[in-house]
Short mmCIF file of C-alpha atoms and ligand atoms in Angstrom, two decimals:
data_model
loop_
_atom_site.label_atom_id
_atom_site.label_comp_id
_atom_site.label_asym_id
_atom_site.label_seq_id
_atom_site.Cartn_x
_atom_site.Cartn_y
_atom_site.Cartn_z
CA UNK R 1 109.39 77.23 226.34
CA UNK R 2 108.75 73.63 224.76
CA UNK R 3 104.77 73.25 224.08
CA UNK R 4 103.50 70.13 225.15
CA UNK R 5 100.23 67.69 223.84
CA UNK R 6 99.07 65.10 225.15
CA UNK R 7 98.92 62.19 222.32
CA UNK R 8 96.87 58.59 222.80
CA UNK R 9 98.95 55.75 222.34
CA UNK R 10 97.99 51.69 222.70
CA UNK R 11 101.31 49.29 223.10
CA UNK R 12 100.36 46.56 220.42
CA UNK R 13 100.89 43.04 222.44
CA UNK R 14 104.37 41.90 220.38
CA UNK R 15 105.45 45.84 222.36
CA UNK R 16 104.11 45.31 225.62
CA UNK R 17 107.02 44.44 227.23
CA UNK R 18 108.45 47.72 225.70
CA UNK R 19 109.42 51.14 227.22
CA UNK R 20 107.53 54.12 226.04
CA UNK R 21 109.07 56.27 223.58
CA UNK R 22 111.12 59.25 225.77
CA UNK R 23 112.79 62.52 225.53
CA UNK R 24 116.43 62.33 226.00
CA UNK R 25 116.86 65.27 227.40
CA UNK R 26 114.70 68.49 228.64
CA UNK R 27 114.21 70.32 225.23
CA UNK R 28 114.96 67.17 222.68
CA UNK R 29 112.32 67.98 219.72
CA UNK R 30 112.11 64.00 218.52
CA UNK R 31 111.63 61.04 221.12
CA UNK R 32 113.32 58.05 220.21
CA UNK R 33 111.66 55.33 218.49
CA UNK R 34 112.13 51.30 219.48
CA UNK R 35 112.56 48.43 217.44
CA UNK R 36 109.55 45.97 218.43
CA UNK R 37 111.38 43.06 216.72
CA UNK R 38 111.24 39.36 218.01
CA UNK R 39 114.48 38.59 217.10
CA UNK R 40 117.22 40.29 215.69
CA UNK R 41 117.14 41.55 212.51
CA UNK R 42 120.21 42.02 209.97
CA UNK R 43 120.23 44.60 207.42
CA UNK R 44 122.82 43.93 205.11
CA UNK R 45 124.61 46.78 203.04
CA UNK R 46 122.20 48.75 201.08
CA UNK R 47 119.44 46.71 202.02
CA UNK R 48 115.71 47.88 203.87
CA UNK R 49 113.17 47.09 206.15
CA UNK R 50 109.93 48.43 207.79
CA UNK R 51 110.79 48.01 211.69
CA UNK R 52 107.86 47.59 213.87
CA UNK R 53 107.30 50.22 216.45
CA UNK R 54 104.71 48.28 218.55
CA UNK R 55 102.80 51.31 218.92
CA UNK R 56 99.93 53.13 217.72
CA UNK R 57 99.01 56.42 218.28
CA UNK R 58 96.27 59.07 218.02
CA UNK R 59 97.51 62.54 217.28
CA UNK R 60 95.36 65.58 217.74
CA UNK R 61 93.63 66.84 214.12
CA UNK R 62 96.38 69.53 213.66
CA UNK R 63 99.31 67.66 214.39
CA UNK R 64 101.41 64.92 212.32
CA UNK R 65 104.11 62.70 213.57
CA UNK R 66 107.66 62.61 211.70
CA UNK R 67 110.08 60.13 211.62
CA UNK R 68 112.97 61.09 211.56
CA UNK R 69 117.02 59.39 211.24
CA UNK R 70 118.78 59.65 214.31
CA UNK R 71 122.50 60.81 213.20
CA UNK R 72 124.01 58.67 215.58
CA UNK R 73 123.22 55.21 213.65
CA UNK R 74 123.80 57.89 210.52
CA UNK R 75 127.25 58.59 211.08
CA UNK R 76 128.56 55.95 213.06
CA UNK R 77 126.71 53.14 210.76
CA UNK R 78 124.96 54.80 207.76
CA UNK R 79 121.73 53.60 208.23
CA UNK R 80 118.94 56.20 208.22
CA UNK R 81 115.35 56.47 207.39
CA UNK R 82 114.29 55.71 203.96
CA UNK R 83 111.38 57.94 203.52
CA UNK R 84 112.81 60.79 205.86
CA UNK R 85 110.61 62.46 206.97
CA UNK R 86 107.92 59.99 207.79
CA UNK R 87 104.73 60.93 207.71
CA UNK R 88 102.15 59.87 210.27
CA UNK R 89 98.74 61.29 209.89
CA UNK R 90 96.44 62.48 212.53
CA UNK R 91 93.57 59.89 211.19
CA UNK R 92 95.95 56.71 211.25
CA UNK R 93 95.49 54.42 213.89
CA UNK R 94 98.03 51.54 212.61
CA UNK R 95 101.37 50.30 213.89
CA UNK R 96 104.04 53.47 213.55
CA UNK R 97 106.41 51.74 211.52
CA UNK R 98 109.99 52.99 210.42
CA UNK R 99 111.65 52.36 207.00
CA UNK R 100 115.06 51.78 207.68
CA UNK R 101 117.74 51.44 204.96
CA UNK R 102 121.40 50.77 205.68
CA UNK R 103 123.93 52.43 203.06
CA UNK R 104 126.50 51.27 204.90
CA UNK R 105 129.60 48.97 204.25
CA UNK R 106 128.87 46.19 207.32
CA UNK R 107 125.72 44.77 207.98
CA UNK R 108 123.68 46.57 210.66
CA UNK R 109 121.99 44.53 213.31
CA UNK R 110 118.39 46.06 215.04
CA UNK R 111 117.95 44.36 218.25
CA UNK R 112 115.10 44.32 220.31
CA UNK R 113 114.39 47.68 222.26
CA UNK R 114 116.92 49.61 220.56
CA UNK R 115 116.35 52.96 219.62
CA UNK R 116 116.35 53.15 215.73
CA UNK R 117 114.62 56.63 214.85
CA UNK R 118 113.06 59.23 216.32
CA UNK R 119 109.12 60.91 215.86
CA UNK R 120 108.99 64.55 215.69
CA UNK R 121 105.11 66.33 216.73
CA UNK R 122 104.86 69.15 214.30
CA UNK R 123 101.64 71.47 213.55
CA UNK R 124 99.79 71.09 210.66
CA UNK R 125 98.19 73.12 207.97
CA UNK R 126 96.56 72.37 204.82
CA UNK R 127 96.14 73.97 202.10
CA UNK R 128 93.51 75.02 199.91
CA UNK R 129 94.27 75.34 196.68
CA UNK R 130 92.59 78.10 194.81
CA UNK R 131 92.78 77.78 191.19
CA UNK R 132 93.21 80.92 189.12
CA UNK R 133 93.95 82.17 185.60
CA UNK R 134 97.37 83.77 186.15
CA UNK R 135 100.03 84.31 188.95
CA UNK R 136 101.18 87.48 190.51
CA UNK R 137 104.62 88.13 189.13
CA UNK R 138 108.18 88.21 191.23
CA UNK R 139 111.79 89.54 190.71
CA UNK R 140 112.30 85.50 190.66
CA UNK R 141 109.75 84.67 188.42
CA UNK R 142 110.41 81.04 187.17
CA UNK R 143 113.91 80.80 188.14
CA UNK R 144 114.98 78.07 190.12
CA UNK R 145 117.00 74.98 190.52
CA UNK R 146 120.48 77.04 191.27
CA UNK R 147 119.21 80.16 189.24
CA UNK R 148 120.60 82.48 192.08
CA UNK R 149 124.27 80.99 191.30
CA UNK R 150 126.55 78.75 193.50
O1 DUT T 201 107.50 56.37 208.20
C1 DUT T 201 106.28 56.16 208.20
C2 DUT T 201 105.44 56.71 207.23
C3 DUT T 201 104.08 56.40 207.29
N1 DUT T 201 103.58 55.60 208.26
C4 DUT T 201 102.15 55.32 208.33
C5 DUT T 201 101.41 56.48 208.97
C6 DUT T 201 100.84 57.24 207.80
O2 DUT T 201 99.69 57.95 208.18
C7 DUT T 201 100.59 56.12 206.82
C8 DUT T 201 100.62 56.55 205.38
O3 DUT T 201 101.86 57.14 205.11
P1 DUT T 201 102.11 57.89 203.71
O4 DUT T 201 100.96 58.79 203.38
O5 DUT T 201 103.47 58.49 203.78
O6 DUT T 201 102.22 56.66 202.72
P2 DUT T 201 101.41 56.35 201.38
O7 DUT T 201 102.28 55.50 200.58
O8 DUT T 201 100.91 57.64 200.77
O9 DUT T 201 100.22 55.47 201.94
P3 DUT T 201 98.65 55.82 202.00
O10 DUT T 201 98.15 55.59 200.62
O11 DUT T 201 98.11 54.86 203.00
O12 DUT T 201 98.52 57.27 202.44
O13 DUT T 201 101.62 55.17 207.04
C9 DUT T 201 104.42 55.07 209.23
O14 DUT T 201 104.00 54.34 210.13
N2 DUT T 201 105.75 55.36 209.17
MG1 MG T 202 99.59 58.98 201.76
#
């Protein structure tokens, strides 16, 4: 069973004209993201740019918002997210914006209203650190980093 919350959003005016954000199918776990840009934008090879969403959004204390790639544009163009996962905070009330990079060969074109990421709803907890003198100890102790082998 897929939960469900309900989460405010405001279409900025250069998104007005702009579908929601949907589910592309019954259990997808990220809605797709669209490009809110007034005119096409070209991201040449290996090149970046923050994409405007023309959204903002209030998400329930608890939750966070990730943006995500979608593998489509990954495999088919090599652009993805830059700073995969994003985060988007409960408190933030700005424009959701997506970082998109294109390590790719051709220059990638975003067009208005296409669907360039996708924003994940995930729990949150936080942590509170408790600082103490020493650290139980573990079979794994400080081994790390490939430790364990191939
Ligand atoms: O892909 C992203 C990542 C972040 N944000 C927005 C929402 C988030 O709440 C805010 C801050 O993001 P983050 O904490 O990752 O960036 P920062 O560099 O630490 O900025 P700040 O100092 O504002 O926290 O920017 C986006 O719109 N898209
Ligand atoms: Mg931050």
């Amino acid at each position: 069973m897929t939960a469900h919350v309900d989460i405010r959003v405001v279409r900025l005016p250069h998104g007005a004209d702009l579908a929601l954000p949907s589910y592309q199918s019954e259990h997808a776990a990220g809605m797709d993201l669209l490009a809110a840009v007034d005119v096409d934008l070209t991201l040449a090879p290996g090149k970046r740019a923050m994409v405007p969403t023309g959204l903002a959004i209030a998400l329930p204390a608890g939750y966070e918002a990730q943006v995500r790639p979608r593998s489509g544009l990954a495999a088919k163009n090599g652009v993805t997210v830059l700073n995969t996962p994003g985060t988007v905070d409960a408190d933030y009330r700005g424009e959701v914006k997506v970082i998109l990079i294109n390590l790719g060969d051709e220059p990638f074109v975003v067009t208005r209203g296409s669907r360039i990421a996708q924003m994940v709803i995930a729990p949150v907890t936080q942590g509170r650190l408790v600082e103490v003198e020493t650290l139980d100890e573990t079979a794994r102790g400080a081994g790390g980093f490939g430790s364990t082998g191939h």
